[in-house]
């Protein structure tokens, strides 16, 4: 069985349409490449209790949980306090983080900036090489900043710890519409119940109408399933296999 | 009070990182412009029971619910059945939809395509001018196709029914970092507790470090809050107000 994951995107700016969330797309893609099965993404507002409740629920539901956003110095940055609340611990100043912030800001350190030294009690700091905004791990919850460049940098620094057996993927581009091939796909699933089978209609593409994806953690099982599908489809309907 | 909304994105292809979800961004932005307050987005797999449970929960939690995806003819298109299940009704063939599909496909109609004529019993069809894939409304749940062009077209056709008093928004671009202005923002919220205040750090922009957003449904209250903020900020820190 793959490890499962849930992703919590924290930010009013996403819900109000001001910002397009690209962090969940990044995490979904990267985790898939690592062989991790993302089962849920949720976008929630910057609200302490809600963040805590959601983090605790996700932590109990999936092997790995990732949060992004709400870790800066301003009034709407309440992720750390929320997650502390959710796990029934205090939010405390981490001495190492406090020292790093003091070095960075010198005399310009202020209460707002010091909030960035807060962690849920018992949390671990990861990627401590980073000058600021390290990843905070609270049990199986990995807390990331919301700025995409920082998130991506920090994730790449620690991602090997999440690596599982990878998924093997084949894309089949088909000239017939979904309505024509749906029966063939259903039959394939009955013969190969363990594959993950996707069917995605495309509008306005000159060369094909549907992209079919077939996935498995076993390369051999995937090969058999794809061969079987290609046999059942009319040869003229197959544009290409990748 | 604004109407509230929740959005359910249905699709393994999003969770597995194959497709970037742009539907939730579209809906969040459009609903905001209509004055509707989106409170949650969730991305879930193509699973009947889960879709039903989620739709029923969202329906009870928010005034409006939007789902995208899972309404085509293939094995993974289980949204209609899921939502029927969630509301404890049957999925039934809609005669009007069946007739339209028959006209479209003629002798090529098949059981897979006929699935696209299914609706939860008691649902209403909206945007019936559309040749296919109309919006299906089940109580306060609006069921959309996942193909962005279709979703956008159908949403635009019916969006006036969702219009509320709009939000007024002002963006203030600030040259100081968040750590410098956090105290000022907190003070502003104490004086104007009814505003929605956002603070978004930007990396690598030559001209400013933070975009501050101030919103209210009252234009006058917003003007007062923005004037008050501009008075408190050092004039040199303000790049521009939009």
Short mmCIF file of C-alpha atoms in Angstrom, two decimals:
data_model
loop_
_atom_site.label_atom_id
_atom_site.label_comp_id
_atom_site.label_asym_id
_atom_site.label_seq_id
_atom_site.Cartn_x
_atom_site.Cartn_y
_atom_site.Cartn_z
CA UNK A 1 0.00 0.00 0.00
CA UNK A 2 1.17 3.50 -0.84
CA UNK A 3 1.52 6.15 1.78
CA UNK A 4 -1.47 8.50 1.66
CA UNK A 5 -1.44 12.26 2.00
CA UNK A 6 -3.77 15.19 2.59
CA UNK A 7 -3.00 18.82 1.75
CA UNK A 8 -4.38 21.86 3.59
CA UNK A 9 -4.12 25.19 1.79
CA UNK A 10 -4.63 28.01 4.28
CA UNK A 11 -5.54 31.38 2.87
CA UNK A 12 -8.43 33.80 2.43
CA UNK A 13 -6.64 35.11 -0.67
CA UNK A 14 -7.27 31.80 -2.46
CA UNK A 15 -10.94 31.51 -1.42
CA UNK A 16 -11.61 35.10 -2.46
CA UNK A 17 -10.07 34.49 -5.88
CA UNK A 18 -7.24 37.00 -5.48
CA UNK A 19 -4.53 34.36 -5.74
CA UNK A 20 -4.43 31.20 -7.77
CA UNK A 21 -3.23 28.37 -5.57
CA UNK A 22 -0.31 26.70 -7.32
CA UNK A 23 1.06 25.07 -4.19
CA UNK A 24 -1.40 22.20 -4.18
CA UNK A 25 -0.64 21.47 -7.83
CA UNK A 26 3.09 21.43 -7.07
CA UNK A 27 2.64 19.14 -4.06
CA UNK A 28 0.24 16.77 -5.86
CA UNK A 29 2.62 16.39 -8.77
CA UNK A 30 5.76 15.98 -6.69
CA UNK A 31 4.16 13.57 -4.24
CA UNK A 32 2.84 11.47 -7.11
CA UNK A 33 6.34 11.27 -8.57
CA UNK A 34 7.53 10.11 -5.15
CA UNK A 35 4.85 7.38 -5.18
CA UNK A 36 2.66 9.01 -2.52
CA UNK A 37 -1.12 8.89 -2.99
CA UNK A 38 -2.72 12.30 -2.32
CA UNK A 39 -6.31 11.69 -1.27
CA UNK A 40 -7.56 15.13 -0.38
CA UNK A 41 -6.88 18.83 -0.86
CA UNK A 42 -8.81 21.41 1.14
CA UNK A 43 -8.65 25.19 1.03
CA UNK A 44 -9.68 26.87 4.28
CA UNK A 45 -9.69 30.44 5.65
CA UNK A 46 -7.11 31.86 8.08
CA UNK A 47 -9.03 30.84 11.21
CA UNK A 48 -7.26 29.40 14.23
CA UNK A 49 -9.85 26.86 15.42
CA UNK A 50 -10.67 25.67 11.92
CA UNK A 51 -6.99 25.18 11.07
CA UNK A 52 -6.52 23.16 14.25
CA UNK A 53 -9.58 21.02 13.72
CA UNK A 54 -8.68 20.36 10.09
CA UNK A 55 -5.04 19.52 10.85
CA UNK A 56 -6.03 17.09 13.61
CA UNK A 57 -8.59 15.39 11.38
CA UNK A 58 -6.19 15.13 8.43
CA UNK A 59 -3.42 13.87 10.72
CA UNK A 60 -5.66 11.00 11.83
CA UNK A 61 -6.88 10.24 8.30
CA UNK A 62 -3.67 10.17 6.25
CA UNK A 63 -0.06 9.14 6.63
CA UNK A 64 1.31 12.53 5.64
CA UNK A 65 -0.24 15.99 5.91
CA UNK A 66 1.06 19.16 4.30
CA UNK A 67 -0.08 22.66 5.13
CA UNK A 68 0.82 25.82 3.24
CA UNK A 69 0.32 29.43 4.23
CA UNK A 70 -0.30 31.48 7.33
CA UNK A 71 3.19 31.40 8.86
CA UNK A 72 4.33 35.03 8.52
CA UNK A 73 4.29 37.90 11.02
CA UNK A 74 0.87 39.48 10.37
CA UNK A 75 -2.57 39.27 11.93
CA UNK A 76 -3.77 36.62 9.45
CA UNK A 77 -0.82 34.28 10.07
CA UNK A 78 -2.38 31.92 12.58
CA UNK A 79 -1.35 28.50 11.27
CA UNK A 80 1.13 27.69 14.04
CA UNK A 81 -1.29 28.66 16.81
CA UNK A 82 -4.08 26.79 15.04
CA UNK A 83 -2.10 23.58 14.72
CA UNK A 84 -0.92 23.81 18.33
CA UNK A 85 -4.58 24.16 19.34
CA UNK A 86 -5.55 21.19 17.17
CA UNK A 87 -3.01 18.95 18.90
CA UNK A 88 -3.76 20.31 22.37
CA UNK A 89 -0.29 21.79 22.94
CA UNK A 90 0.99 25.33 23.43
CA UNK A 91 2.61 27.46 20.76
CA UNK A 92 6.09 28.26 22.11
CA UNK A 93 9.10 30.30 21.00
CA UNK A 94 11.79 28.06 19.52
CA UNK A 95 15.14 29.33 20.83
CA UNK A 96 17.02 28.41 17.63
CA UNK A 97 14.52 30.21 15.44
CA UNK A 98 14.50 33.19 17.76
CA UNK A 99 18.29 33.40 17.53
CA UNK A 100 18.15 33.20 13.74
CA UNK A 101 15.55 35.94 13.54
CA UNK A 102 17.59 38.13 15.88
CA UNK A 103 20.66 37.66 13.71
CA UNK A 104 18.64 38.51 10.64
CA UNK A 105 16.85 41.56 11.98
CA UNK A 106 19.20 42.80 14.71
CA UNK A 107 17.65 45.78 16.47
CA UNK A 108 14.68 45.66 14.09
CA UNK A 109 13.33 42.56 15.80
CA UNK A 110 9.79 43.25 17.03
CA UNK A 111 6.87 41.27 18.47
CA UNK A 112 5.39 40.69 15.00
CA UNK A 113 8.62 39.20 13.69
CA UNK A 114 9.11 37.17 16.85
CA UNK A 115 5.85 35.39 16.05
CA UNK A 116 7.80 33.71 13.26
CA UNK A 117 9.85 31.93 15.94
CA UNK A 118 6.74 30.20 17.29
CA UNK A 119 6.22 26.44 16.87
CA UNK A 120 3.74 23.99 18.37
CA UNK A 121 5.35 22.52 21.50
CA UNK A 122 7.10 19.27 20.58
CA UNK A 123 7.53 20.13 16.88
CA UNK A 124 10.71 19.42 14.94
CA UNK A 125 12.40 21.88 12.56
CA UNK A 126 13.47 20.48 9.19
CA UNK A 127 15.73 21.93 6.56
CA UNK A 128 17.49 23.92 9.24
CA UNK A 129 20.01 25.02 6.64
CA UNK A 130 17.41 27.49 5.39
CA UNK A 131 17.97 31.00 6.65
CA UNK A 132 14.37 31.42 7.66
CA UNK A 133 10.99 29.71 7.24
CA UNK A 134 12.17 26.16 7.91
CA UNK A 135 9.60 23.39 7.62
CA UNK A 136 7.94 22.72 10.96
CA UNK A 137 6.95 19.09 11.53
CA UNK A 138 4.27 18.43 14.13
CA UNK A 139 3.74 14.65 14.29
CA UNK A 140 2.87 13.74 10.66
CA UNK A 141 1.96 17.33 9.71
CA UNK A 142 4.51 19.28 7.66
CA UNK A 143 3.95 23.04 7.89
CA UNK A 144 5.16 25.09 4.91
CA UNK A 145 5.16 28.78 4.01
CA UNK A 146 2.66 29.86 1.37
CA UNK A 147 5.04 31.73 -0.93
CA UNK A 148 5.48 29.24 -3.79
CA UNK A 149 9.21 29.75 -4.27
CA UNK A 150 9.91 29.17 -0.59
CA UNK A 151 7.57 26.19 -0.41
CA UNK A 152 9.19 24.56 -3.43
CA UNK A 153 12.70 25.17 -2.16
CA UNK A 154 11.95 23.72 1.28
CA UNK A 155 10.02 20.76 -0.12
CA UNK A 156 12.82 19.85 -2.51
CA UNK A 157 15.28 19.94 0.38
CA UNK A 158 13.40 17.27 2.37
CA UNK A 159 11.42 15.34 -0.22
CA UNK A 160 13.50 12.16 -0.20
CA UNK A 161 12.05 11.26 3.19
CA UNK A 162 8.65 10.82 1.49
CA UNK A 163 9.80 8.56 -1.35
CA UNK A 164 7.80 5.35 -1.96
CA UNK A 165 7.66 2.86 -4.78
CA UNK A 166 6.73 5.02 -7.78
CA UNK A 167 3.65 4.82 -9.98
CA UNK A 168 4.19 3.79 -13.59
CA UNK A 169 2.07 5.80 -16.02
CA UNK A 170 1.08 5.36 -19.65
CA UNK A 171 -0.88 7.97 -21.64
CA UNK A 172 -2.93 6.83 -24.62
CA UNK A 173 -4.24 9.51 -26.98
CA UNK A 174 -7.45 8.46 -28.69
CA UNK A 175 -9.26 9.90 -31.69
CA UNK A 176 -12.70 8.61 -30.69
CA UNK A 177 -14.82 10.40 -28.11
CA UNK A 178 -15.45 9.17 -24.57
CA UNK A 179 -18.90 7.92 -25.49
CA UNK A 180 -17.37 5.51 -28.01
CA UNK A 181 -14.65 4.04 -25.80
CA UNK A 182 -16.42 4.01 -22.43
CA UNK A 183 -17.52 0.39 -22.79
CA UNK A 184 -13.99 -0.73 -23.71
CA UNK A 185 -12.61 1.05 -20.64
CA UNK A 186 -15.18 -0.60 -18.37
CA UNK A 187 -14.21 -3.99 -19.75
CA UNK A 188 -10.54 -3.24 -19.18
CA UNK A 189 -11.22 -2.43 -15.53
CA UNK A 190 -12.95 -5.75 -15.09
CA UNK A 191 -9.93 -7.61 -16.47
CA UNK A 192 -7.39 -5.43 -14.62
CA UNK A 193 -9.11 -4.19 -11.47
CA UNK A 194 -5.84 -3.04 -9.90
CA UNK A 195 -4.98 -0.37 -12.44
CA UNK A 196 -5.82 3.29 -11.97
CA UNK A 197 -7.67 4.28 -15.11
CA UNK A 198 -8.39 7.86 -16.13
CA UNK A 199 -10.27 9.24 -19.12
CA UNK A 200 -10.01 12.93 -19.95
CA UNK A 201 -11.91 14.50 -22.84
CA UNK A 202 -10.13 17.30 -24.65
CA UNK A 203 -11.96 20.01 -26.59
CA UNK A 204 -10.53 21.62 -29.67
CA UNK A 205 -7.47 19.45 -30.07
CA UNK A 206 -7.00 18.70 -33.76
CA UNK A 207 -5.44 15.26 -33.29
CA UNK A 208 -7.27 13.49 -30.47
CA UNK A 209 -10.44 13.63 -28.37
CA UNK A 210 -9.55 11.76 -25.20
CA UNK A 211 -6.43 11.16 -23.16
CA UNK A 212 -6.62 7.84 -21.33
CA UNK A 213 -4.22 7.31 -18.45
CA UNK A 214 -3.34 3.89 -17.05
CA UNK A 215 -1.29 3.58 -13.88
CA UNK A 216 0.05 0.91 -11.59
CA UNK A 217 2.87 0.45 -9.12
CA UNK A 218 3.75 -2.74 -11.02
CA UNK A 219 5.35 -2.07 -14.39
CA UNK A 220 4.56 -5.59 -15.58
CA UNK A 221 0.87 -5.40 -14.65
CA UNK A 222 0.71 -2.01 -16.39
CA UNK A 223 2.28 -3.42 -19.57
CA UNK A 224 -0.28 -6.22 -19.64
CA UNK A 225 -3.19 -3.87 -19.11
CA UNK A 226 -2.05 -1.42 -21.78
CA UNK A 227 -1.43 -4.25 -24.27
CA UNK A 228 -4.92 -5.57 -23.57
CA UNK A 229 -6.49 -2.14 -24.04
CA UNK A 230 -4.66 -1.55 -27.31
CA UNK A 231 -5.93 -4.89 -28.61
CA UNK A 232 -9.52 -3.97 -27.85
CA UNK A 233 -9.47 -0.48 -29.34
CA UNK A 234 -9.93 -0.04 -33.09
CA UNK A 235 -6.36 0.53 -34.39
CA UNK A 236 -7.48 3.62 -36.30
CA UNK A 237 -8.64 5.21 -33.05
CA UNK A 238 -5.20 5.18 -31.44
CA UNK A 239 -3.16 8.29 -32.11
CA UNK A 240 -0.20 7.42 -29.91
CA UNK A 241 0.95 5.83 -26.65
CA UNK A 242 3.43 7.53 -24.35
CA UNK B 1 -24.69 38.83 5.55
CA UNK B 2 -23.26 37.53 2.28
CA UNK B 3 -24.34 34.27 0.82
CA UNK B 4 -21.70 31.63 1.51
CA UNK B 5 -20.45 28.96 -0.86
CA UNK B 6 -18.47 25.74 -0.90
CA UNK B 7 -16.80 24.21 -3.96
CA UNK B 8 -16.21 20.49 -4.54
CA UNK B 9 -13.65 19.59 -7.21
CA UNK B 10 -14.11 15.94 -8.18
CA UNK B 11 -11.22 14.27 -9.93
CA UNK B 12 -8.37 11.82 -9.42
CA UNK B 13 -6.50 13.68 -12.17
CA UNK B 14 -6.16 16.73 -9.92
CA UNK B 15 -5.09 14.78 -6.83
CA UNK B 16 -2.51 12.83 -8.83
CA UNK B 17 -1.04 16.05 -10.22
CA UNK B 18 -1.85 15.30 -13.85
CA UNK B 19 -4.16 18.27 -14.23
CA UNK B 20 -3.98 21.67 -12.65
CA UNK B 21 -7.39 22.59 -11.29
CA UNK B 22 -8.32 25.98 -12.72
CA UNK B 23 -12.04 25.58 -12.10
CA UNK B 24 -11.89 26.45 -8.43
CA UNK B 25 -9.88 29.59 -9.22
CA UNK B 26 -12.46 30.61 -11.80
CA UNK B 27 -15.37 29.99 -9.44
CA UNK B 28 -13.71 31.72 -6.47
CA UNK B 29 -12.97 34.81 -8.55
CA UNK B 30 -16.37 34.99 -10.23
CA UNK B 31 -18.30 34.35 -7.03
CA UNK B 32 -16.31 37.03 -5.24
CA UNK B 33 -17.17 39.50 -7.99
CA UNK B 34 -20.81 38.53 -7.48
CA UNK B 35 -20.46 39.28 -3.75
CA UNK B 36 -20.59 35.62 -2.66
CA UNK B 37 -18.28 34.49 0.13
CA UNK B 38 -16.54 31.18 -0.74
CA UNK B 39 -15.65 29.46 2.52
CA UNK B 40 -14.26 26.14 1.41
CA UNK B 41 -12.78 24.31 -1.56
CA UNK B 42 -12.19 20.59 -1.42
CA UNK B 43 -10.68 18.26 -3.99
CA UNK B 44 -11.86 14.65 -3.70
CA UNK B 45 -11.44 11.44 -5.72
CA UNK B 46 -14.06 9.99 -8.11
CA UNK B 47 -15.76 7.87 -5.42
CA UNK B 48 -19.55 7.58 -5.25
CA UNK B 49 -20.05 7.44 -1.48
CA UNK B 50 -17.50 10.13 -0.76
CA UNK B 51 -19.03 12.47 -3.34
CA UNK B 52 -22.45 11.94 -1.80
CA UNK B 53 -21.28 12.45 1.77
CA UNK B 54 -19.34 15.58 0.83
CA UNK B 55 -22.19 17.10 -1.19
CA UNK B 56 -24.68 16.52 1.63
CA UNK B 57 -22.34 18.03 4.20
CA UNK B 58 -21.54 21.05 2.03
CA UNK B 59 -25.23 21.51 1.22
CA UNK B 60 -26.01 21.76 4.92
CA UNK B 61 -23.03 24.04 5.64
CA UNK B 62 -23.26 26.70 2.93
CA UNK B 63 -25.90 28.58 0.99
CA UNK B 64 -24.53 27.55 -2.39
CA UNK B 65 -22.50 24.50 -3.42
CA UNK B 66 -20.73 23.99 -6.72
CA UNK B 67 -19.32 20.70 -7.96
CA UNK B 68 -17.12 20.23 -11.02
CA UNK B 69 -16.14 17.03 -12.78
CA UNK B 70 -17.29 13.45 -13.06
CA UNK B 71 -20.32 13.94 -15.30
CA UNK B 72 -19.21 12.25 -18.55
CA UNK B 73 -19.90 8.76 -19.91
CA UNK B 74 -16.94 6.79 -18.50
CA UNK B 75 -16.36 4.54 -15.51
CA UNK B 76 -14.95 7.36 -13.40
CA UNK B 77 -17.93 9.68 -13.96
CA UNK B 78 -19.91 8.97 -10.81
CA UNK B 79 -20.86 12.45 -9.62
CA UNK B 80 -24.58 12.20 -10.41
CA UNK B 81 -24.94 8.81 -8.73
CA UNK B 82 -22.89 10.05 -5.79
CA UNK B 83 -25.00 13.14 -5.26
CA UNK B 84 -28.22 11.15 -5.59
CA UNK B 85 -26.87 8.81 -2.91
CA UNK B 86 -25.93 11.74 -0.69
CA UNK B 87 -29.48 13.12 -0.82
CA UNK B 88 -31.11 9.71 -0.49
CA UNK B 89 -32.79 9.77 -3.90
CA UNK B 90 -32.44 7.67 -7.04
CA UNK B 91 -30.46 8.64 -10.12
CA UNK B 92 -32.99 8.66 -12.96
CA UNK B 93 -32.97 9.25 -16.70
CA UNK B 94 -34.19 12.75 -17.54
CA UNK B 95 -36.45 12.44 -20.61
CA UNK B 96 -35.45 15.84 -22.01
CA UNK B 97 -31.75 15.05 -21.72
CA UNK B 98 -32.26 11.62 -23.19
CA UNK B 99 -34.03 13.16 -26.18
CA UNK B 100 -31.25 15.66 -26.68
CA UNK B 101 -28.57 12.96 -26.53
CA UNK B 102 -30.53 10.86 -29.00
CA UNK B 103 -30.74 13.80 -31.39
CA UNK B 104 -27.03 14.40 -31.03
CA UNK B 105 -25.85 10.83 -31.40
CA UNK B 106 -28.62 9.22 -33.44
CA UNK B 107 -27.90 5.54 -33.87
CA UNK B 108 -24.60 5.93 -32.03
CA UNK B 109 -26.41 6.32 -28.71
CA UNK B 110 -25.14 3.65 -26.31
CA UNK B 111 -25.45 2.84 -22.60
CA UNK B 112 -22.33 4.85 -21.75
CA UNK B 113 -23.68 7.95 -23.45
CA UNK B 114 -27.11 7.45 -21.93
CA UNK B 115 -25.49 7.81 -18.51
CA UNK B 116 -25.13 11.47 -19.39
CA UNK B 117 -28.94 11.73 -19.26
CA UNK B 118 -29.00 10.74 -15.58
CA UNK B 119 -29.90 13.25 -12.87
CA UNK B 120 -30.66 12.89 -9.16
CA UNK B 121 -34.44 12.49 -8.84
CA UNK B 122 -36.00 15.91 -8.21
CA UNK B 123 -33.15 17.87 -9.80
CA UNK B 124 -33.69 20.87 -12.07
CA UNK B 125 -31.85 21.47 -15.34
CA UNK B 126 -30.47 24.98 -15.87
CA UNK B 127 -29.14 26.64 -18.99
CA UNK B 128 -31.28 24.32 -21.07
CA UNK B 129 -30.25 26.27 -24.14
CA UNK B 130 -26.94 24.43 -24.03
CA UNK B 131 -26.77 21.54 -26.46
CA UNK B 132 -25.40 19.19 -23.87
CA UNK B 133 -23.99 19.20 -20.35
CA UNK B 134 -26.54 21.57 -18.80
CA UNK B 135 -26.06 22.53 -15.17
CA UNK B 136 -27.93 20.15 -12.87
CA UNK B 137 -29.27 21.77 -9.69
CA UNK B 138 -30.05 19.44 -6.80
CA UNK B 139 -31.39 21.60 -3.94
CA UNK B 140 -28.60 24.17 -3.39
CA UNK B 141 -25.96 22.07 -5.20
CA UNK B 142 -25.02 23.14 -8.73
CA UNK B 143 -23.38 20.30 -10.68
CA UNK B 144 -20.98 21.37 -13.46
CA UNK B 145 -18.83 19.54 -15.99
CA UNK B 146 -15.10 19.52 -15.33
CA UNK B 147 -13.91 20.75 -18.73
CA UNK B 148 -13.02 24.38 -18.00
CA UNK B 149 -14.46 25.85 -21.20
CA UNK B 150 -17.80 24.13 -20.64
CA UNK B 151 -17.88 25.03 -16.96
CA UNK B 152 -17.16 28.69 -17.68
CA UNK B 153 -19.73 28.88 -20.44
CA UNK B 154 -22.47 27.31 -18.32
CA UNK B 155 -21.58 29.37 -15.24
CA UNK B 156 -21.69 32.62 -17.18
CA UNK B 157 -25.11 31.69 -18.52
CA UNK B 158 -26.65 31.40 -15.05
CA UNK B 159 -24.46 33.53 -12.81
CA UNK B 160 -26.87 36.43 -12.31
CA UNK B 161 -28.96 34.28 -10.02
CA UNK B 162 -26.06 34.27 -7.53
CA UNK B 163 -25.46 38.04 -7.45
CA UNK B 164 -25.24 39.70 -4.03
CA UNK B 165 -24.07 43.10 -2.84
CA UNK B 166 -20.47 43.24 -4.09
CA UNK B 167 -17.27 43.56 -2.08
CA UNK B 168 -15.29 46.76 -2.49
CA UNK B 169 -11.55 46.16 -2.66
CA UNK B 170 -8.50 48.39 -2.33
CA UNK B 171 -4.91 47.18 -2.91
CA UNK B 172 -2.06 49.02 -1.22
CA UNK B 173 1.48 48.25 -2.40
CA UNK B 174 4.04 48.75 0.33
CA UNK B 175 7.80 49.00 0.19
CA UNK B 176 8.39 47.82 3.77
CA UNK B 177 8.32 44.13 4.69
CA UNK B 178 5.52 42.43 6.61
CA UNK B 179 7.55 42.44 9.81
CA UNK B 180 7.64 46.24 9.74
CA UNK B 181 3.94 46.87 9.08
CA UNK B 182 2.38 44.00 11.05
CA UNK B 183 1.76 46.19 14.12
CA UNK B 184 0.11 48.90 12.02
CA UNK B 185 -2.18 46.32 10.43
CA UNK B 186 -3.17 44.92 13.82
CA UNK B 187 -4.03 48.43 15.04
CA UNK B 188 -6.11 49.04 11.93
CA UNK B 189 -8.13 45.87 12.58
CA UNK B 190 -8.87 47.09 16.10
CA UNK B 191 -10.20 50.39 14.78
CA UNK B 192 -12.06 48.81 11.84
CA UNK B 193 -12.98 45.28 12.91
CA UNK B 194 -15.44 44.81 10.03
CA UNK B 195 -12.92 45.06 7.21
CA UNK B 196 -11.36 42.03 5.56
CA UNK B 197 -7.62 42.66 5.72
CA UNK B 198 -5.03 40.68 3.78
CA UNK B 199 -1.24 40.97 3.73
CA UNK B 200 0.71 39.19 1.00
CA UNK B 201 4.51 39.25 0.86
CA UNK B 202 6.04 39.30 -2.59
CA UNK B 203 9.54 38.04 -3.33
CA UNK B 204 11.72 39.53 -6.01
CA UNK B 205 9.51 42.44 -6.96
CA UNK B 206 11.70 45.50 -7.50
CA UNK B 207 9.14 48.06 -6.36
CA UNK B 208 7.29 46.68 -3.35
CA UNK B 209 7.47 43.97 -0.71
CA UNK B 210 3.89 43.52 0.43
CA UNK B 211 0.48 43.85 -1.13
CA UNK B 212 -2.12 44.76 1.50
CA UNK B 213 -5.77 44.21 0.58
CA UNK B 214 -8.65 45.91 2.39
CA UNK B 215 -12.23 44.88 1.65
CA UNK B 216 -15.72 45.70 2.80
CA UNK B 217 -19.24 45.55 1.46
CA UNK B 218 -19.60 49.21 2.51
CA UNK B 219 -17.67 51.57 0.25
CA UNK B 220 -17.78 54.32 2.87
CA UNK B 221 -16.41 52.11 5.66
CA UNK B 222 -13.69 50.94 3.28
CA UNK B 223 -12.73 54.54 2.43
CA UNK B 224 -12.45 55.40 6.11
CA UNK B 225 -10.34 52.33 6.87
CA UNK B 226 -7.97 52.93 3.95
CA UNK B 227 -7.59 56.61 4.85
CA UNK B 228 -6.80 55.62 8.42
CA UNK B 229 -4.21 53.04 7.28
CA UNK B 230 -2.52 55.51 4.95
CA UNK B 231 -2.23 58.00 7.80
CA UNK B 232 -0.51 55.46 10.03
CA UNK B 233 1.98 54.17 7.45
CA UNK B 234 5.19 56.13 6.82
CA UNK B 235 4.48 58.02 3.56
CA UNK B 236 7.76 56.79 2.05
CA UNK B 237 6.59 53.19 2.50
CA UNK B 238 3.54 53.55 0.25
CA UNK B 239 4.22 52.78 -3.40
CA UNK B 240 0.64 53.12 -4.62
CA UNK B 241 -3.02 52.52 -3.85
CA UNK B 242 -5.37 50.93 -6.36
#
